[in-house]
Coordinates of C-alpha atoms in Angstrom, one line a residue:
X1 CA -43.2 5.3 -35.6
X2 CA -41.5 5.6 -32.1
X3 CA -43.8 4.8 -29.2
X4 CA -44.7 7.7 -26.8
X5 CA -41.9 8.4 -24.2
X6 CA -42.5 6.1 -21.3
X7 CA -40.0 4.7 -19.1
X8 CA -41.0 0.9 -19.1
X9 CA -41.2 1.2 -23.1
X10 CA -37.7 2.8 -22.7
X11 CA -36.2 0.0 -21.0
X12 CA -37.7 -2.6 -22.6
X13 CA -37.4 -1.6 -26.4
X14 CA -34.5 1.3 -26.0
X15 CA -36.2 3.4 -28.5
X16 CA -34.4 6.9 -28.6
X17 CA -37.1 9.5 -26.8
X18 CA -36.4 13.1 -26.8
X19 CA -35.9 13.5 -22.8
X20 CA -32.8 14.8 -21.4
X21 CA -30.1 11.7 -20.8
X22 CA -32.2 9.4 -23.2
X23 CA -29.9 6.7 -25.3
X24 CA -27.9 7.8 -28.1
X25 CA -26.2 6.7 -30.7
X26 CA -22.7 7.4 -29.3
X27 CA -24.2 4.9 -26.2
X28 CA -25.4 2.5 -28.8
X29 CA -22.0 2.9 -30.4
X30 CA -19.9 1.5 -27.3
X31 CA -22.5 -0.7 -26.5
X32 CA -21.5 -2.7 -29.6
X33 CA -18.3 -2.3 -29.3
X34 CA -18.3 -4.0 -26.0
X35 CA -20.3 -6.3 -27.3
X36 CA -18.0 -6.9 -30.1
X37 CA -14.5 -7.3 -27.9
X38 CA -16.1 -9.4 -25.4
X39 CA -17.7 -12.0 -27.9
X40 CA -15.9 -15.1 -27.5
X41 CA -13.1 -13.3 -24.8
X42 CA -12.3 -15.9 -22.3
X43 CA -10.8 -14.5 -19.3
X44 CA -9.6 -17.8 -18.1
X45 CA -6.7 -17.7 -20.6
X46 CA -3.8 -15.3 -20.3
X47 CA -3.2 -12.3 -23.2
X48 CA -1.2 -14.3 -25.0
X49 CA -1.9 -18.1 -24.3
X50 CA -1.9 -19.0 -28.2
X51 CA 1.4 -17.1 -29.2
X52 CA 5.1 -18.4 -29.2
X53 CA 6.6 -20.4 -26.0
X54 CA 9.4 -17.6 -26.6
X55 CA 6.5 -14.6 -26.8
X56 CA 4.1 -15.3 -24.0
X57 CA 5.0 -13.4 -21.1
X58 CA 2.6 -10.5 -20.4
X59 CA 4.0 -7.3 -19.2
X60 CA 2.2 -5.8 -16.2
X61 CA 3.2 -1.9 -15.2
X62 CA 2.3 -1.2 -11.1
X63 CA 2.2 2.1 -9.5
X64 CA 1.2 2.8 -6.2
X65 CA -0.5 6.1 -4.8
X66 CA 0.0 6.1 -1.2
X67 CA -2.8 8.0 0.2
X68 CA -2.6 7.8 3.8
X69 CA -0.5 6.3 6.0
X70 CA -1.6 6.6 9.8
X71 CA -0.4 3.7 11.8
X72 CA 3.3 2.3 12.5
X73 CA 3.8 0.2 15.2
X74 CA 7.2 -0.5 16.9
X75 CA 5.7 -3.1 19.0
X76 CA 3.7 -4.9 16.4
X77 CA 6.4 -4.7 13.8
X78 CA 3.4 -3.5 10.7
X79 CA 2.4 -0.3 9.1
X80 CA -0.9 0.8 7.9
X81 CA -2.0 2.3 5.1
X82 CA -4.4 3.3 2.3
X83 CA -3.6 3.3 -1.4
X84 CA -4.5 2.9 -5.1
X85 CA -2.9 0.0 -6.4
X86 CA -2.6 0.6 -10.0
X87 CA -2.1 -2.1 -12.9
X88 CA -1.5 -1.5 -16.8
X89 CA -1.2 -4.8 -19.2
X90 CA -2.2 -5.1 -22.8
X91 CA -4.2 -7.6 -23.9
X92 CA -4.5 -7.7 -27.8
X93 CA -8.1 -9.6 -27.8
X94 CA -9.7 -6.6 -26.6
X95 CA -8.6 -4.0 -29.4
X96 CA -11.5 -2.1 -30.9
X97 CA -11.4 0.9 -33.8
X98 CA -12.0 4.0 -32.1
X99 CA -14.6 5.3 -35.2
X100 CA -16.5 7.5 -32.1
X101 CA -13.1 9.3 -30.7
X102 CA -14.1 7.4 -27.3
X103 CA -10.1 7.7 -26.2
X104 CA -11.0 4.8 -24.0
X105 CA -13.5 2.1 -22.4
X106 CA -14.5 2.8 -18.9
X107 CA -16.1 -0.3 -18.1
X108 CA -19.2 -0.3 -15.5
X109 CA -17.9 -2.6 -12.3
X110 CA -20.7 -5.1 -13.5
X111 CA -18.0 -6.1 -16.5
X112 CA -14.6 -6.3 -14.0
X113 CA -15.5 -10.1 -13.6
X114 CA -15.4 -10.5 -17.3
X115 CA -11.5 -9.1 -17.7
X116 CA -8.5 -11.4 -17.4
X117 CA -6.3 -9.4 -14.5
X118 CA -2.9 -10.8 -13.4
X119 CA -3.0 -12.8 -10.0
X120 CA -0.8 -10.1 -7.8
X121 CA -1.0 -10.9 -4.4
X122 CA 0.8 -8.6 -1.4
X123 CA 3.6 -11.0 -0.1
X124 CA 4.7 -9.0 3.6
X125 CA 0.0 -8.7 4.2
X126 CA -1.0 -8.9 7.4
X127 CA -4.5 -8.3 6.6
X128 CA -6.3 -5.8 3.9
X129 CA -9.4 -4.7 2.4
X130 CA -10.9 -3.2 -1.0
X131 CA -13.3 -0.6 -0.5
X132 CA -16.8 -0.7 -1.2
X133 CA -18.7 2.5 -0.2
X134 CA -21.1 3.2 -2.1
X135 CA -19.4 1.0 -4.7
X136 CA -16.2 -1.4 -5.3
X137 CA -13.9 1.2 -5.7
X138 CA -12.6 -0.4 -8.3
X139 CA -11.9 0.8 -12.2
X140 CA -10.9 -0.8 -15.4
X141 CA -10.2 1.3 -18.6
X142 CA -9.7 0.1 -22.2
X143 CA -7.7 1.9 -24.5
X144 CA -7.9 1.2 -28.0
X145 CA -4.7 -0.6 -28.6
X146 CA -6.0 -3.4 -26.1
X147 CA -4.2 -1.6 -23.2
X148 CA -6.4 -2.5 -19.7
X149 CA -5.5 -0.1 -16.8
X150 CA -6.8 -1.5 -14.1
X151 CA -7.1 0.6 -10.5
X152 CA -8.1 -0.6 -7.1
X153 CA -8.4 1.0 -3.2
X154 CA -6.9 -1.1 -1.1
X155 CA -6.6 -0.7 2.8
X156 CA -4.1 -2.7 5.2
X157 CA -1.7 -3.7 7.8
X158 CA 2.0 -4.6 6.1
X159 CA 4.5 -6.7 7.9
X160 CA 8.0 -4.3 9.0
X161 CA 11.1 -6.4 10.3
X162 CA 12.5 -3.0 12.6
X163 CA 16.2 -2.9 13.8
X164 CA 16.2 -1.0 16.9
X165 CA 19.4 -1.0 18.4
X166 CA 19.3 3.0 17.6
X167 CA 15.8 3.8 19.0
X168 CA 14.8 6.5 19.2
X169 CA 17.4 7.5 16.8
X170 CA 16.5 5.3 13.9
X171 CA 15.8 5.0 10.5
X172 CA 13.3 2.3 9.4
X173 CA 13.1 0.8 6.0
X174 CA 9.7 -0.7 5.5
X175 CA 9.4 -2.9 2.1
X176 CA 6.1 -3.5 0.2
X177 CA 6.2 -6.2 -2.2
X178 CA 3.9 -7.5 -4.9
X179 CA 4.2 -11.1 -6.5
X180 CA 2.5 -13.6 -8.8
X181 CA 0.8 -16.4 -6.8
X182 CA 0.5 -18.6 -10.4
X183 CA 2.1 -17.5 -13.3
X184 CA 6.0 -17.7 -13.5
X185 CA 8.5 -15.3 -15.3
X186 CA 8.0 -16.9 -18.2
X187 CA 4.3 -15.9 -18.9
X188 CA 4.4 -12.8 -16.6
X189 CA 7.0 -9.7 -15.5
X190 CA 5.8 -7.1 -13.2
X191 CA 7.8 -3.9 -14.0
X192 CA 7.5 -0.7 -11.7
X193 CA 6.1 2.2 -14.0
X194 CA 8.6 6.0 -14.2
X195 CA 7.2 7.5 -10.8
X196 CA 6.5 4.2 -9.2
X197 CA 5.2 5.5 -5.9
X198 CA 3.4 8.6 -5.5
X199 CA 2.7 10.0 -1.7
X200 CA -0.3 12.5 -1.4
X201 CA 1.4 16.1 0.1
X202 CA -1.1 15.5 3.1
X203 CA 0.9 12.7 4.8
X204 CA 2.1 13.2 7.8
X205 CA 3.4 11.6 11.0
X206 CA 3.6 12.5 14.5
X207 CA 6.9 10.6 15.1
X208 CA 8.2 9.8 12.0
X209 CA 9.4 11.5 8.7
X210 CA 8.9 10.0 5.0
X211 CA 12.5 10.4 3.4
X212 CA 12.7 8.6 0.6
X213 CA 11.4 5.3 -1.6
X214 CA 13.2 3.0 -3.4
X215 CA 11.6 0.5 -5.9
X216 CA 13.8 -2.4 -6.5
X217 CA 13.1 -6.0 -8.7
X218 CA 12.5 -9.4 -6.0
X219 CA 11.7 -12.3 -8.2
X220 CA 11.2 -15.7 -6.1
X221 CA 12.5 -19.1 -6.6
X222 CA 10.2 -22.1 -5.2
X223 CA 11.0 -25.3 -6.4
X224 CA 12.7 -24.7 -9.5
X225 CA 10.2 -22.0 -10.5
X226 CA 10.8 -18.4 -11.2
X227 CA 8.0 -15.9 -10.3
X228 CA 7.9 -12.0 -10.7
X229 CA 8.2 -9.8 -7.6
X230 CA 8.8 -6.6 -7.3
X231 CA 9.1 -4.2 -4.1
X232 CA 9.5 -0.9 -2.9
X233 CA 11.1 0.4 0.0
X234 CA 9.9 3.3 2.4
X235 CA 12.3 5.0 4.1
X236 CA 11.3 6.5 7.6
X237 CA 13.4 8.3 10.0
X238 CA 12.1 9.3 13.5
X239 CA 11.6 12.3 14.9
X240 CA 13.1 11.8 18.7
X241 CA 12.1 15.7 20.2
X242 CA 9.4 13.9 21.8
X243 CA 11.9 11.2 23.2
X244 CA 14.5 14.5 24.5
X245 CA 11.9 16.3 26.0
X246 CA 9.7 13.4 27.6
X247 CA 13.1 10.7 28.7
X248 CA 16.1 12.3 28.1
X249 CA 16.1 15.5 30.0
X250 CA 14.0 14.4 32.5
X251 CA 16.2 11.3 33.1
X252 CA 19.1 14.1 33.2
X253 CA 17.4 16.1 36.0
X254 CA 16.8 12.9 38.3
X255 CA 20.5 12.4 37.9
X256 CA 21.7 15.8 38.6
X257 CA 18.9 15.5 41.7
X258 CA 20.9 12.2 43.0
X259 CA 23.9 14.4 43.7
X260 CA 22.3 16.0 46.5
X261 CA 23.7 12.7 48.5
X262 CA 26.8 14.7 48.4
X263 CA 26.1 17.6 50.5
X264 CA 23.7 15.7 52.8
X265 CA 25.5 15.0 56.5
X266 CA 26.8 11.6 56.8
X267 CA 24.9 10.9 59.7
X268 CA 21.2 12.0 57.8
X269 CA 20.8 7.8 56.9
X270 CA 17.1 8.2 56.3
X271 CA 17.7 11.0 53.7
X272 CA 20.1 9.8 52.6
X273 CA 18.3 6.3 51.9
X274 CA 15.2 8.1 50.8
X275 CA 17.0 10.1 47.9
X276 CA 18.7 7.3 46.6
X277 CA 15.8 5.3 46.7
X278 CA 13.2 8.1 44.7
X279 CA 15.8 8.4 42.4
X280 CA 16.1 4.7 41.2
X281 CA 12.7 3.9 41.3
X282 CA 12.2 7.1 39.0
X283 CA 15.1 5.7 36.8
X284 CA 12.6 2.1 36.5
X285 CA 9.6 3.4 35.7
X286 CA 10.8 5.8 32.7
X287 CA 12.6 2.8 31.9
X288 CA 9.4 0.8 31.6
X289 CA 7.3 3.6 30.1
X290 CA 10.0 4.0 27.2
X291 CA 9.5 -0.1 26.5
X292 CA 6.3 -0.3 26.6
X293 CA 6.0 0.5 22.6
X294 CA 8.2 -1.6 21.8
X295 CA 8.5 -5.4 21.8
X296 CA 10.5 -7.7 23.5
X297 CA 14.2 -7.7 21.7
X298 CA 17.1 -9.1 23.3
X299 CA 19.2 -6.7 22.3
X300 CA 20.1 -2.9 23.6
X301 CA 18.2 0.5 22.1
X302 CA 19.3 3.7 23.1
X303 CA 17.0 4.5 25.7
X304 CA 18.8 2.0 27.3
X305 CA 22.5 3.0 27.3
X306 CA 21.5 6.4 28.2
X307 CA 21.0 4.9 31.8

């Protein structure tokens, strides 16, 4: 006979009361089948650390979903942004018949720790974050085949090497790359999936605009030893109407205003003087308001040569 409904018998015996969300069988179903795929895992080995030299390398699919991106600094050389960095690998050990029709395994974020993931790291960080309000924003799914899609938030500053010989008329290409810290070619390849990065439609930037991406393969040599990279690049171009209305045509009117010295009387020195004066010291301090942003190249950007 089942004991009466009481919460504390509940948790301590998990007898099945008739109260809305009690345990049922389904739950007790996928309860042992986790039980059952994680007895005896070991997460410290690889997916396929016992099979042929030949047949060990473990094939990671990344996609990125770039969700904001709300920082891109000239003077710092970085960009910031927030995204979901998404991972897909299969590891046979954790196959399971699907008798229930689950489709898949979402595992509660108390299990993540018990998953072997691939050691990605971010090779251009400056600094980032994982989110974890209320929780780790973090998931891991297991498909019945052994297939772990794994998803994290991540937030972060990226290094940006700029060329800005045509600033304010200047395209940027700004790279984001992904490596292995550990495991070489040989027991890892990270591929980018069909659509490897998505951009939510609500992105957008004062100064510049989001033209293009373009994934591309980056694997690294250190000593001798092959490791997987892969990288994306994002293509920004700037918009300069701020730059024409705030520099350009004001810089065009204090040059038009200098030509006054022509139909000033010779002998008017101290207007004369005066003008010529304004109008340089005008020229210099634009000149320094339009550097400011940017840091200190030796080399010539076009708010430069406009003077």
């Amino acid at each position: 006979m089942k004991p009466h409904c009481d919460v504390r018998i509940l948790l301590v015996t998990g007898w099945i009361c008739n109260i809305p969300g009690a345990w049922t069988s389904s739950n007790i179903t996928m309860s042992t089948v986790l039980g059952d795929i994680f007895d005896g895992y070991d997460k410290k080995l690889s997916p396929k650390y016992d099979h042929a030299a030949s047949d060990r390398q473990v094939v990671v699919t990344v996609n990125i979903f770039i969700n904001s991106m709300f920082s891109v600094s000239e003077a710092n050389m970085d960009y910031s942004m927030s995204m979901f960095l998404r991972e897909r690998w299969v590891d046979e050990r954790l196959r399971y018949v699907d008798d229930q029709n689950f489709t898949r395994l979402e595992l509660d974020y108390s299990l993540f720790d018990q998953v072997w993931m691939p050691d990605m790291f971010i090779l251009n960080e400056k600094f980032s974050n994982f989110h974890e309000v209320t929780i780790p924003n973090k998931m891991v799914h297991v498909y019945p085949d052994g297939t772990v899609q794994y998803s994290a938030r991540v937030t972060g500053t990226f290094f940006c090497k700029m060329n800005l010989r045509k600033y304010p008329f200047d395209t940027q290409s700004c790279h984001f790359e992904v490596e292995s810290y550990g495991h070489s070619t040989s027991t890892m390849k990270f591929v980018w999936s069909e659509d490897a990065v998505t951009i939510a439609d609500s992105i957008e930037f004062p100064q510049f605009e989001l033209i293009e991406t373009q994934s591309y393969s980056c694997e690294k040599d250190y000593f001798g030893i092959v490791f997987p990279c892969i990288g994306v690049n994002i293509i920004l171009k700037r918009n300069y109407a701020y730059y024409i209305i705030q520099i350009y045509i004001p810089s065009v009117l204090i040059v038009i205003l200098s030509w006054v010295n022509f139909w000033l009387d010779p002998t008017s020195v101290p207007a004369r003087i005066s003008l010529g004066l304004l109008t340089v010291l005008t020229m210099t301090t634009q000149s320094a308001g339009a550097r400011a942003n940017l840091p200190r190249v030796s080399l010539l950007t076009s708010t430069w040569r406009r003077v």
